[in-house]
Amino acid sequence: MHGFPRALTSLVGRAGEAGEVAGLLAEFRLVTVTGPGGVGKTRLAGEVARRVVGDFADGAWLVEFASVREPELVPAAVAVALGVPQAAGMSIAASLAGVLARQQVLLVLDNCEHVAGAAAELCEALLSAVDDVRVLATSREPVGVAGEARYRLPPLTVPHQGDPAGAGGSDAVALFADRARRVDPHFALNSETGPVVARLVARLDGMPLAIELAAARVQSLGVAQLLDRLDGQFRLLAGADRAAAPRQRSLAATVDWSYELLGEDEQRVFRFLAIFPGPFT
């Protein structure tokens, strides 16, 4: 494993999804995990890489694109992550292909959405030039390469309405409880807190980032106050993890990241649609 941060928290409720993505990687050379911001694509990709790294003689390598602002810098970002120098008289992509042609590698390309076109060009070039490289990408939209297998990561399961315990079989509740105990060791799910947590995670649509941000407030607010204050969730759901990426420090920042990826006309339509409280086609 090269470039992957050590996980400091447990992965909750994604065993099935990790197995499905690992199965796709065994069949397809490019697999893209898609989904909205905060659904846990990056964490899932890291777990999948840990599961399958033994199948790759030269390991799994993480390439982060979140800080890459110019699409033309995508090949350079991959080269830097892999420590591949640019050969004289060759493009960076060709230099990468020359080195990777002799290796068996899993490339994990994280946060491709804002450089999707450049990522697609590089993936197409590498996969057509080398035989033993597979790519696992994460993106809010598909990369868009022929032969790409797409896996849309759903939110965590939330309790069924009418479940009196509020926690039966719900991954979202399990995640909340796990993260809440990290800030308040005395937190426990019981007949009083369980139903409240069930309603809270349902209000948050089972989104892992929102749940983790909410759980971080348990010690100061308690679950009942958290639920009462969710109407101001953009102000409330801001985390204290200063090491997190800026787009993951608050729910507002996560939405902003997606909004900024839209074109001007798309942003205009989005603002108009935002007045409706319900869904739309």
Short mmCIF file of C-alpha atoms in Angstrom, two decimals:
data_model
loop_
_atom_site.label_atom_id
_atom_site.label_comp_id
_atom_site.label_asym_id
_atom_site.label_seq_id
_atom_site.Cartn_x
_atom_site.Cartn_y
_atom_site.Cartn_z
CA MET A 1 0.00 0.00 0.00
CA HIS A 2 1.59 3.26 -1.14
CA GLY A 3 0.31 6.72 -0.22
CA PHE A 4 -2.77 5.53 1.68
CA PRO A 5 -3.32 7.21 5.06
CA ARG A 6 -3.66 4.89 8.01
CA ALA A 7 -7.32 4.56 8.97
CA LEU A 8 -7.87 5.94 12.48
CA THR A 9 -11.53 4.91 12.70
CA SER A 10 -13.32 1.68 11.90
CA LEU A 11 -15.21 1.18 8.66
CA VAL A 12 -18.87 0.65 9.51
CA GLY A 13 -21.47 -0.97 7.30
CA ARG A 14 -19.57 -1.28 4.02
CA ALA A 15 -18.47 -4.93 3.99
CA GLY A 16 -20.92 -5.88 1.26
CA GLU A 17 -20.10 -2.91 -0.92
CA ALA A 18 -16.35 -3.49 -0.54
CA GLY A 19 -16.80 -7.10 -1.64
CA GLU A 20 -18.85 -6.08 -4.67
CA VAL A 21 -16.29 -3.51 -5.83
CA ALA A 22 -13.44 -6.00 -5.31
CA GLY A 23 -15.37 -8.45 -7.47
CA LEU A 24 -15.74 -5.85 -10.21
CA LEU A 25 -11.99 -5.18 -10.11
CA ALA A 26 -11.33 -8.85 -10.72
CA GLU A 27 -13.41 -8.62 -13.90
CA PHE A 28 -12.86 -5.09 -15.22
CA ARG A 29 -9.68 -3.07 -15.61
CA LEU A 30 -11.33 0.25 -14.70
CA VAL A 31 -13.92 0.52 -11.94
CA THR A 32 -15.36 3.88 -10.91
CA VAL A 33 -17.12 4.29 -7.58
CA THR A 34 -19.60 7.15 -7.96
CA GLY A 35 -21.93 8.91 -5.55
CA PRO A 36 -22.60 12.27 -3.92
CA GLY A 37 -20.12 14.03 -1.71
CA GLY A 38 -19.92 12.61 1.79
CA VAL A 39 -21.17 9.12 0.91
CA GLY A 40 -17.79 7.53 1.66
CA LYS A 41 -16.24 6.81 -1.74
CA THR A 42 -12.65 7.51 -0.68
CA ARG A 43 -12.89 5.37 2.45
CA LEU A 44 -14.44 2.50 0.50
CA ALA A 45 -11.70 2.67 -2.15
CA GLY A 46 -9.04 2.41 0.53
CA GLU A 47 -10.74 -0.64 2.04
CA VAL A 48 -11.04 -2.31 -1.37
CA ALA A 49 -7.36 -1.63 -2.08
CA ARG A 50 -6.39 -3.28 1.22
CA ARG A 51 -8.47 -6.32 0.34
CA VAL A 52 -6.99 -6.87 -3.13
CA VAL A 53 -3.45 -5.52 -2.80
CA GLY A 54 -2.10 -9.08 -2.52
CA ASP A 55 -3.18 -9.67 -6.12
CA PHE A 56 -0.77 -7.01 -7.40
CA ALA A 57 2.93 -7.78 -7.32
CA ASP A 58 3.88 -4.09 -7.29
CA GLY A 59 1.20 -2.95 -4.87
CA ALA A 60 -1.59 -0.40 -4.76
CA TRP A 61 -0.87 3.31 -5.21
CA LEU A 62 -3.09 6.21 -4.20
CA VAL A 63 -3.23 9.34 -6.37
CA GLU A 64 -5.18 12.27 -4.88
CA PHE A 65 -6.70 14.68 -7.40
CA ALA A 66 -8.56 16.97 -4.96
CA SER A 67 -5.74 19.52 -4.96
CA VAL A 68 -5.15 19.31 -8.74
CA ARG A 69 -6.83 22.39 -10.22
CA GLU A 70 -5.61 22.23 -13.82
CA PRO A 71 -6.61 19.17 -15.90
CA GLU A 72 -3.30 19.19 -17.76
CA LEU A 73 -1.55 18.42 -14.45
CA VAL A 74 -3.31 15.06 -14.03
CA PRO A 75 -0.52 12.96 -15.62
CA ALA A 76 2.07 14.80 -13.54
CA ALA A 77 0.11 14.10 -10.34
CA VAL A 78 0.15 10.38 -11.13
CA ALA A 79 3.85 10.47 -11.99
CA VAL A 80 4.70 12.24 -8.72
CA ALA A 81 2.66 9.78 -6.67
CA LEU A 82 4.40 6.82 -8.31
CA GLY A 83 7.84 8.45 -8.36
CA VAL A 84 8.14 8.14 -12.14
CA PRO A 85 10.41 10.74 -13.80
CA GLN A 86 9.61 12.11 -17.24
CA ALA A 87 11.84 10.45 -19.83
CA ALA A 88 13.69 12.68 -22.27
CA GLY A 89 11.73 13.27 -25.45
CA MET A 90 8.59 11.61 -24.09
CA SER A 91 5.35 12.92 -22.63
CA ILE A 92 4.58 12.24 -18.99
CA ALA A 93 1.81 9.82 -20.00
CA ALA A 94 4.21 7.91 -22.26
CA SER A 95 6.81 7.82 -19.49
CA LEU A 96 4.20 6.39 -17.12
CA ALA A 97 3.19 3.76 -19.65
CA GLY A 98 6.81 2.76 -20.16
CA VAL A 99 7.36 2.14 -16.45
CA LEU A 100 3.98 0.53 -15.76
CA ALA A 101 4.40 -1.86 -18.69
CA ARG A 102 6.85 -3.78 -16.49
CA GLN A 103 4.68 -3.75 -13.37
CA GLN A 104 1.51 -5.22 -11.93
CA VAL A 105 -0.21 -2.33 -10.16
CA LEU A 106 -3.54 -1.12 -8.83
CA LEU A 107 -3.94 2.64 -9.27
CA VAL A 108 -6.51 4.31 -7.03
CA LEU A 109 -7.43 7.69 -8.53
CA ASP A 110 -9.34 9.64 -5.89
CA ASN A 111 -11.70 12.59 -6.53
CA CYS A 112 -11.72 12.64 -10.31
CA GLU A 113 -14.90 14.66 -10.82
CA HIS A 114 -13.33 18.08 -11.45
CA VAL A 115 -10.68 16.66 -13.82
CA ALA A 116 -12.80 13.87 -15.30
CA GLY A 117 -11.87 14.57 -18.91
CA ALA A 118 -8.13 14.50 -18.26
CA ALA A 119 -8.47 11.45 -16.02
CA ALA A 120 -10.39 9.67 -18.78
CA GLU A 121 -7.68 10.45 -21.34
CA LEU A 122 -4.94 9.18 -19.05
CA CYS A 123 -6.83 6.01 -18.11
CA GLU A 124 -7.53 5.24 -21.75
CA ALA A 125 -3.88 5.79 -22.67
CA LEU A 126 -2.50 3.67 -19.84
CA LEU A 127 -4.98 0.81 -20.08
CA SER A 128 -4.47 0.49 -23.84
CA ALA A 129 -0.67 0.54 -23.50
CA VAL A 130 -0.12 -1.81 -20.53
CA ASP A 131 -1.62 -5.16 -19.57
CA ASP A 132 -1.22 -5.54 -15.82
CA VAL A 133 -2.54 -2.22 -14.50
CA ARG A 134 -6.03 -1.85 -13.05
CA VAL A 135 -7.64 1.42 -12.00
CA LEU A 136 -10.07 2.06 -9.18
CA ALA A 137 -11.41 5.62 -9.44
CA THR A 138 -13.69 7.63 -7.18
CA SER A 139 -15.77 10.44 -8.63
CA ARG A 140 -19.08 12.21 -8.23
CA GLU A 141 -19.74 11.30 -11.86
CA PRO A 142 -18.39 8.49 -14.10
CA VAL A 143 -14.96 8.97 -15.65
CA GLY A 144 -16.39 8.05 -19.05
CA VAL A 145 -14.01 5.51 -20.61
CA ALA A 146 -15.03 2.58 -22.79
CA GLY A 147 -15.06 -0.59 -20.71
CA GLU A 148 -15.49 1.31 -17.43
CA ALA A 149 -17.50 -0.52 -14.76
CA ARG A 150 -19.53 1.87 -12.61
CA TYR A 151 -20.56 1.24 -9.03
CA ARG A 152 -22.86 3.81 -7.43
CA LEU A 153 -22.30 3.79 -3.68
CA PRO A 154 -25.58 4.20 -1.78
CA PRO A 155 -26.01 5.90 1.60
CA LEU A 156 -25.98 3.74 4.70
CA THR A 157 -29.17 1.92 5.60
CA VAL A 158 -31.43 3.78 8.03
CA PRO A 159 -34.00 2.21 10.40
CA HIS A 160 -37.39 1.28 9.03
CA GLN A 161 -40.21 3.55 10.09
CA GLY A 162 -41.99 2.15 13.10
CA ASP A 163 -38.95 0.26 14.41
CA PRO A 164 -39.43 0.84 18.16
CA ALA A 165 -35.81 0.15 19.02
CA GLY A 166 -34.62 2.52 16.33
CA ALA A 167 -31.42 0.63 15.73
CA GLY A 168 -32.37 -2.75 14.32
CA GLY A 169 -30.06 -3.66 11.47
CA SER A 170 -29.23 -0.05 10.63
CA ASP A 171 -25.69 0.73 9.49
CA ALA A 172 -26.36 4.46 9.85
CA VAL A 173 -27.21 4.05 13.55
CA ALA A 174 -24.17 1.82 14.07
CA LEU A 175 -21.91 4.48 12.53
CA PHE A 176 -23.42 7.23 14.69
CA ALA A 177 -23.01 5.17 17.85
CA ASP A 178 -19.39 4.28 17.03
CA ARG A 179 -18.38 7.90 16.36
CA ALA A 180 -20.39 9.24 19.31
CA ARG A 181 -18.52 6.93 21.69
CA ARG A 182 -15.26 8.42 20.49
CA VAL A 183 -16.22 11.85 21.78
CA ASP A 184 -18.31 10.62 24.72
CA PRO A 185 -17.24 7.21 26.07
CA HIS A 186 -20.45 7.03 28.13
CA PHE A 187 -22.74 7.27 25.11
CA ALA A 188 -24.94 4.21 24.65
CA LEU A 189 -27.92 3.22 22.55
CA ASN A 190 -30.88 2.43 24.75
CA SER A 191 -34.65 2.77 24.81
CA GLU A 192 -34.30 6.53 25.22
CA THR A 193 -31.49 7.40 22.80
CA GLY A 194 -32.13 4.69 20.18
CA PRO A 195 -35.35 6.12 18.68
CA VAL A 196 -33.88 9.64 18.67
CA VAL A 197 -30.74 8.49 16.84
CA ALA A 198 -32.93 6.58 14.38
CA ARG A 199 -34.84 9.74 13.49
CA LEU A 200 -31.63 11.75 13.35
CA VAL A 201 -29.82 9.49 10.86
CA ALA A 202 -32.97 9.26 8.76
CA ARG A 203 -33.09 13.06 8.61
CA LEU A 204 -29.48 12.95 7.43
CA ASP A 205 -30.42 10.46 4.67
CA GLY A 206 -27.87 7.93 5.90
CA MET A 207 -24.97 10.03 4.58
CA PRO A 208 -21.78 9.00 6.43
CA LEU A 209 -20.12 12.43 6.46
CA ALA A 210 -23.23 14.13 7.85
CA ILE A 211 -23.62 11.40 10.47
CA GLU A 212 -20.01 11.72 11.58
CA LEU A 213 -20.28 15.50 11.81
CA ALA A 214 -23.44 15.15 13.90
CA ALA A 215 -21.92 12.52 16.19
CA ALA A 216 -19.03 14.89 16.93
CA ARG A 217 -21.55 17.20 18.65
CA VAL A 218 -23.03 14.57 20.99
CA GLN A 219 -20.98 15.48 24.04
CA SER A 220 -21.91 19.17 23.88
CA LEU A 221 -25.54 18.90 22.74
CA GLY A 222 -26.86 15.37 23.30
CA VAL A 223 -28.93 13.53 20.71
CA ALA A 224 -32.26 15.22 21.49
CA GLN A 225 -30.86 18.73 20.96
CA LEU A 226 -29.03 17.56 17.84
CA LEU A 227 -32.29 16.39 16.33
CA ASP A 228 -34.07 19.61 17.29
CA ARG A 229 -31.37 21.75 15.70
CA LEU A 230 -31.05 19.91 12.39
CA ASP A 231 -33.07 22.58 10.59
CA GLY A 232 -29.87 24.61 10.72
CA GLN A 233 -27.75 21.66 9.65
CA PHE A 234 -25.32 23.65 7.49
CA ARG A 235 -24.31 25.66 10.54
CA LEU A 236 -24.52 22.73 12.94
CA LEU A 237 -22.74 20.09 10.87
CA ALA A 238 -19.24 21.48 10.86
CA GLY A 239 -16.57 19.20 12.23
CA ALA A 240 -13.70 19.76 14.57
CA ASP A 241 -11.29 17.54 12.61
CA ARG A 242 -8.71 20.07 11.49
CA ALA A 243 -6.80 17.35 9.61
CA ALA A 244 -9.72 16.65 7.28
CA ALA A 245 -9.74 18.00 3.73
CA PRO A 246 -11.43 21.44 3.59
CA ARG A 247 -14.36 20.07 1.55
CA GLN A 248 -15.01 17.49 4.32
CA ARG A 249 -14.94 19.80 7.34
CA SER A 250 -18.59 20.78 6.97
CA LEU A 251 -21.69 19.72 5.13
CA ALA A 252 -21.84 23.13 3.45
CA ALA A 253 -18.30 22.73 2.08
CA THR A 254 -19.19 19.33 0.61
CA VAL A 255 -22.21 20.79 -1.20
CA ASP A 256 -20.16 23.81 -2.32
CA TRP A 257 -17.60 21.50 -3.94
CA SER A 258 -20.30 19.86 -6.06
CA TYR A 259 -21.96 23.19 -6.89
CA GLU A 260 -18.69 24.70 -8.14
CA LEU A 261 -18.29 21.79 -10.57
CA LEU A 262 -21.45 22.85 -12.41
CA GLY A 263 -21.38 25.12 -15.42
CA GLU A 264 -22.94 28.58 -15.18
CA ASP A 265 -26.22 27.50 -16.79
CA GLU A 266 -26.38 24.39 -14.58
CA GLN A 267 -25.84 26.51 -11.47
CA ARG A 268 -28.69 28.80 -12.56
CA VAL A 269 -31.08 25.85 -13.00
CA PHE A 270 -29.93 24.43 -9.66
CA ARG A 271 -30.76 27.72 -7.89
CA PHE A 272 -34.24 27.77 -9.44
CA LEU A 273 -34.93 24.16 -8.42
CA ALA A 274 -33.77 24.85 -4.88
CA ILE A 275 -37.05 26.58 -4.02
CA PHE A 276 -38.92 23.25 -4.15
CA PRO A 277 -39.03 21.20 -0.93
CA GLY A 278 -39.80 17.93 -2.75
CA PRO A 279 -38.14 15.90 -5.51
CA PHE A 280 -38.30 16.67 -9.21
CA THR A 281 -37.65 14.78 -12.44
#
